[in-house]
Amino acid sequence: NAGVTQTPKFQVLKTGQSMTLQCAQDMNHNSMYWYRQDPGMGLRLIYYSASEGTTDKGEVPNGYNVSRLNKREFSLRLESAAPSQTSVYFCASIEGPRGNQPQHFGDGTRLSIL
Amino acid sequence: AQSVTQPDIHITVSEGASLELRCNYSYGATPYLFWYVQSPGQGLQLLLKYFSGDTLVQGIKGFEAEFKRSQSSFNLRKPSVHWSDAAEYFCAVGRISGGYNKLIFGAGTRLAVHP
């Protein structure tokens, strides 16, 4: 019963490098999300995908791109990493659009950019 | 605009003591409310949720929360804290916005437990 799986768990990058964070869910959920977590700021939404084939910007999308590869997978790409993108990144999924459904979270990717 | 406030950044309690974590929200309609817990190095785990009905909701790990509409609050409580409860706790409001399910998180309260 994996739920939401994120890879890698840790990564260190140099400024200007690119990388892709992977997320997969095995719950047949329709909607998927990428958040970043910074001290004292809770979680902020970067991008979301309401359903397969759609993606939209969240609260803090600058410097990121996403791909909803299929219903299971939703990746987050940093094209040119900056120190301000040092953070913990969480992927989440939910069955559908109803507001009373809780989101299911992965264990996070801890990303440091030097 | 919707918002969630957790007034306490850090709380320290002794093991066996009671606990109350505060959460206040700003939302025009009936809110969907959640409490999540995050243990060090882990993701967020759902503790409990409120949608409607009984304003006192029970969750996992012995936690409960009470919805008070008049105070716009959804405080989390536990009668007797265990050392394993040391973690960060997040309150969140859920709603539909632009056709998608949106969660608005508070900044979190970090709980330390003294033996």
PDB file of C-alpha atoms in Angstrom, chain A:
ATOM      1  CA  ASN A   1       0.000   0.000   0.000  1.00  0.00           C
ATOM      2  CA  ALA A   2       2.453   2.648  -1.234  1.00  0.00           C
ATOM      3  CA  GLY A   3       0.111   5.661  -1.568  1.00  0.00           C
ATOM      4  CA  VAL A   4       2.140   8.617  -2.876  1.00  0.00           C
ATOM      5  CA  THR A   5       5.792   7.917  -3.709  1.00  0.00           C
ATOM      6  CA  GLN A   6       8.340  10.663  -4.281  1.00  0.00           C
ATOM      7  CA  THR A   7      11.852  10.318  -5.669  1.00  0.00           C
ATOM      8  CA  PRO A   8      14.518  11.232  -4.826  1.00  0.00           C
ATOM      9  CA  LYS A   9      14.268  11.749  -1.065  1.00  0.00           C
ATOM     10  CA  PHE A  10      17.317  14.028  -0.920  1.00  0.00           C
ATOM     11  CA  GLN A  11      19.187  16.023  -3.539  1.00  0.00           C
ATOM     12  CA  VAL A  12      21.932  18.636  -3.567  1.00  0.00           C
ATOM     13  CA  LEU A  13      22.303  20.801  -6.662  1.00  0.00           C
ATOM     14  CA  LYS A  14      24.540  23.619  -7.757  1.00  0.00           C
ATOM     15  CA  THR A  15      23.021  26.911  -8.856  1.00  0.00           C
ATOM     16  CA  GLY A  16      21.987  26.685 -12.502  1.00  0.00           C
ATOM     17  CA  GLN A  17      21.630  22.912 -12.626  1.00  0.00           C
ATOM     18  CA  SER A  18      18.351  21.321 -13.627  1.00  0.00           C
ATOM     19  CA  MET A  19      16.504  18.387 -12.193  1.00  0.00           C
ATOM     20  CA  THR A  20      13.134  16.676 -12.136  1.00  0.00           C
ATOM     21  CA  LEU A  21      11.305  15.540  -9.017  1.00  0.00           C
ATOM     22  CA  GLN A  22       9.148  12.492  -9.566  1.00  0.00           C
ATOM     23  CA  CYS A  23       5.808  11.659  -7.971  1.00  0.00           C
ATOM     24  CA  ALA A  24       3.572   8.644  -8.464  1.00  0.00           C
ATOM     25  CA  GLN A  25       0.337   7.592  -6.762  1.00  0.00           C
ATOM     26  CA  ASP A  26      -1.315   4.198  -6.831  1.00  0.00           C
ATOM     27  CA  MET A  27      -4.758   5.208  -5.510  1.00  0.00           C
ATOM     28  CA  ASN A  28      -6.299   6.008  -8.917  1.00  0.00           C
ATOM     29  CA  HIS A  29      -6.681   9.620  -7.850  1.00  0.00           C
ATOM     30  CA  ASN A  30      -7.623  12.253 -10.389  1.00  0.00           C
ATOM     31  CA  SER A  31      -5.937  15.343  -8.925  1.00  0.00           C
ATOM     32  CA  MET A  32      -2.289  15.822  -7.990  1.00  0.00           C
ATOM     33  CA  TYR A  33      -0.367  18.686  -6.426  1.00  0.00           C
ATOM     34  CA  TRP A  34       3.133  19.966  -5.808  1.00  0.00           C
ATOM     35  CA  TYR A  35       3.861  22.021  -2.682  1.00  0.00           C
ATOM     36  CA  ARG A  36       6.951  23.505  -1.166  1.00  0.00           C
ATOM     37  CA  GLN A  37       7.448  23.768   2.581  1.00  0.00           C
ATOM     38  CA  ASP A  38       9.594  26.468   4.105  1.00  0.00           C
ATOM     39  CA  PRO A  39      10.096  27.205   7.812  1.00  0.00           C
ATOM     40  CA  GLY A  40       7.303  29.321   9.293  1.00  0.00           C
ATOM     41  CA  MET A  41       5.319  29.384   6.048  1.00  0.00           C
ATOM     42  CA  GLY A  42       3.403  26.137   6.033  1.00  0.00           C
ATOM     43  CA  LEU A  43       2.867  24.575   2.617  1.00  0.00           C
ATOM     44  CA  ARG A  44       2.508  26.663  -0.514  1.00  0.00           C
ATOM     45  CA  LEU A  45       1.061  25.315  -3.728  1.00  0.00           C
ATOM     46  CA  ILE A  46       3.391  25.399  -6.742  1.00  0.00           C
ATOM     47  CA  TYR A  47       1.337  23.644  -9.428  1.00  0.00           C
ATOM     48  CA  TYR A  48      -1.598  21.312  -9.551  1.00  0.00           C
ATOM     49  CA  SER A  49      -3.229  18.970 -12.008  1.00  0.00           C
ATOM     50  CA  ALA A  50      -6.978  18.665 -11.565  1.00  0.00           C
ATOM     51  CA  SER A  51      -7.126  15.708 -13.928  1.00  0.00           C
ATOM     52  CA  GLU A  52      -4.991  13.847 -16.427  1.00  0.00           C
ATOM     53  CA  GLY A  53      -3.990  16.159 -19.248  1.00  0.00           C
ATOM     54  CA  THR A  54      -4.415  19.419 -17.323  1.00  0.00           C
ATOM     55  CA  THR A  55      -2.020  21.500 -15.249  1.00  0.00           C
ATOM     56  CA  ASP A  56      -2.379  24.920 -13.667  1.00  0.00           C
ATOM     57  CA  LYS A  57      -0.302  27.338 -11.656  1.00  0.00           C
ATOM     58  CA  GLY A  58      -0.653  27.600  -7.932  1.00  0.00           C
ATOM     59  CA  GLU A  59       0.562  30.241  -5.526  1.00  0.00           C
ATOM     60  CA  VAL A  60       4.324  30.123  -6.245  1.00  0.00           C
ATOM     61  CA  PRO A  61       4.929  28.733  -9.784  1.00  0.00           C
ATOM     62  CA  ASN A  62       7.884  30.857 -10.895  1.00  0.00           C
ATOM     63  CA  GLY A  63      10.992  28.821 -11.702  1.00  0.00           C
ATOM     64  CA  TYR A  64       9.116  25.539 -12.019  1.00  0.00           C
ATOM     65  CA  ASN A  65       7.440  23.453 -14.693  1.00  0.00           C
ATOM     66  CA  VAL A  66       5.299  20.350 -14.386  1.00  0.00           C
ATOM     67  CA  SER A  67       4.190  17.407 -16.466  1.00  0.00           C
ATOM     68  CA  ARG A  68       1.214  15.161 -15.818  1.00  0.00           C
ATOM     69  CA  LEU A  69       2.647  12.139 -17.577  1.00  0.00           C
ATOM     70  CA  ASN A  70      -0.402   9.945 -17.006  1.00  0.00           C
ATOM     71  CA  LYS A  71      -2.990   9.500 -14.293  1.00  0.00           C
ATOM     72  CA  ARG A  72      -0.410   8.088 -11.868  1.00  0.00           C
ATOM     73  CA  GLU A  73       2.556  10.393 -12.373  1.00  0.00           C
ATOM     74  CA  PHE A  74       3.120  14.110 -11.894  1.00  0.00           C
ATOM     75  CA  SER A  75       6.650  15.498 -12.162  1.00  0.00           C
ATOM     76  CA  LEU A  76       8.128  18.840 -11.137  1.00  0.00           C
ATOM     77  CA  ARG A  77      11.083  20.304 -13.017  1.00  0.00           C
ATOM     78  CA  LEU A  78      13.540  22.984 -12.017  1.00  0.00           C
ATOM     79  CA  GLU A  79      15.132  24.227 -15.229  1.00  0.00           C
ATOM     80  CA  SER A  80      17.807  26.415 -13.632  1.00  0.00           C
ATOM     81  CA  ALA A  81      17.987  25.917  -9.893  1.00  0.00           C
ATOM     82  CA  ALA A  82      18.426  28.911  -7.599  1.00  0.00           C
ATOM     83  CA  PRO A  83      19.302  29.005  -3.871  1.00  0.00           C
ATOM     84  CA  SER A  84      15.793  30.384  -3.178  1.00  0.00           C
ATOM     85  CA  GLN A  85      14.429  27.033  -4.309  1.00  0.00           C
ATOM     86  CA  THR A  86      16.083  25.241  -1.408  1.00  0.00           C
ATOM     87  CA  SER A  87      13.089  23.687   0.292  1.00  0.00           C
ATOM     88  CA  VAL A  88      11.215  20.503   1.051  1.00  0.00           C
ATOM     89  CA  TYR A  89       8.899  19.531  -1.785  1.00  0.00           C
ATOM     90  CA  PHE A  90       5.746  17.513  -1.258  1.00  0.00           C
ATOM     91  CA  CYS A  91       3.526  15.830  -3.756  1.00  0.00           C
ATOM     92  CA  ALA A  92      -0.109  15.133  -2.874  1.00  0.00           C
ATOM     93  CA  SER A  93      -3.087  13.526  -4.519  1.00  0.00           C
ATOM     94  CA  ILE A  94      -6.845  13.446  -4.079  1.00  0.00           C
ATOM     95  CA  GLU A  95      -9.613  11.420  -5.629  1.00  0.00           C
ATOM     96  CA  GLY A  96     -11.645  14.319  -6.993  1.00  0.00           C
ATOM     97  CA  PRO A  97     -12.673  17.927  -6.661  1.00  0.00           C
ATOM     98  CA  ARG A  98     -14.924  17.773  -3.614  1.00  0.00           C
ATOM     99  CA  GLY A  99     -13.723  20.126  -0.895  1.00  0.00           C
ATOM    100  CA  ASN A 100     -14.346  17.641   1.875  1.00  0.00           C
ATOM    101  CA  GLN A 101     -11.751  15.160   0.670  1.00  0.00           C
ATOM    102  CA  PRO A 102      -8.367  15.098   2.410  1.00  0.00           C
ATOM    103  CA  GLN A 103      -5.211  15.165   0.356  1.00  0.00           C
ATOM    104  CA  HIS A 104      -2.716  12.299   0.628  1.00  0.00           C
ATOM    105  CA  PHE A 105       0.935  13.311   0.865  1.00  0.00           C
ATOM    106  CA  GLY A 106       4.236  11.722  -0.046  1.00  0.00           C
ATOM    107  CA  ASP A 107       7.231  11.770   2.298  1.00  0.00           C
ATOM    108  CA  GLY A 108       8.861  14.711   0.545  1.00  0.00           C
ATOM    109  CA  THR A 109      12.034  15.548  -1.358  1.00  0.00           C
ATOM    110  CA  ARG A 110      14.600  17.589   0.536  1.00  0.00           C
ATOM    111  CA  LEU A 111      16.380  19.780  -1.985  1.00  0.00           C
ATOM    112  CA  SER A 112      19.423  21.964  -1.281  1.00  0.00           C
ATOM    113  CA  ILE A 113      20.812  24.330  -3.870  1.00  0.00           C
ATOM    114  CA  LEU A 114      24.298  25.664  -3.320  1.00  0.00           C
TER     115      LEU A 114
END
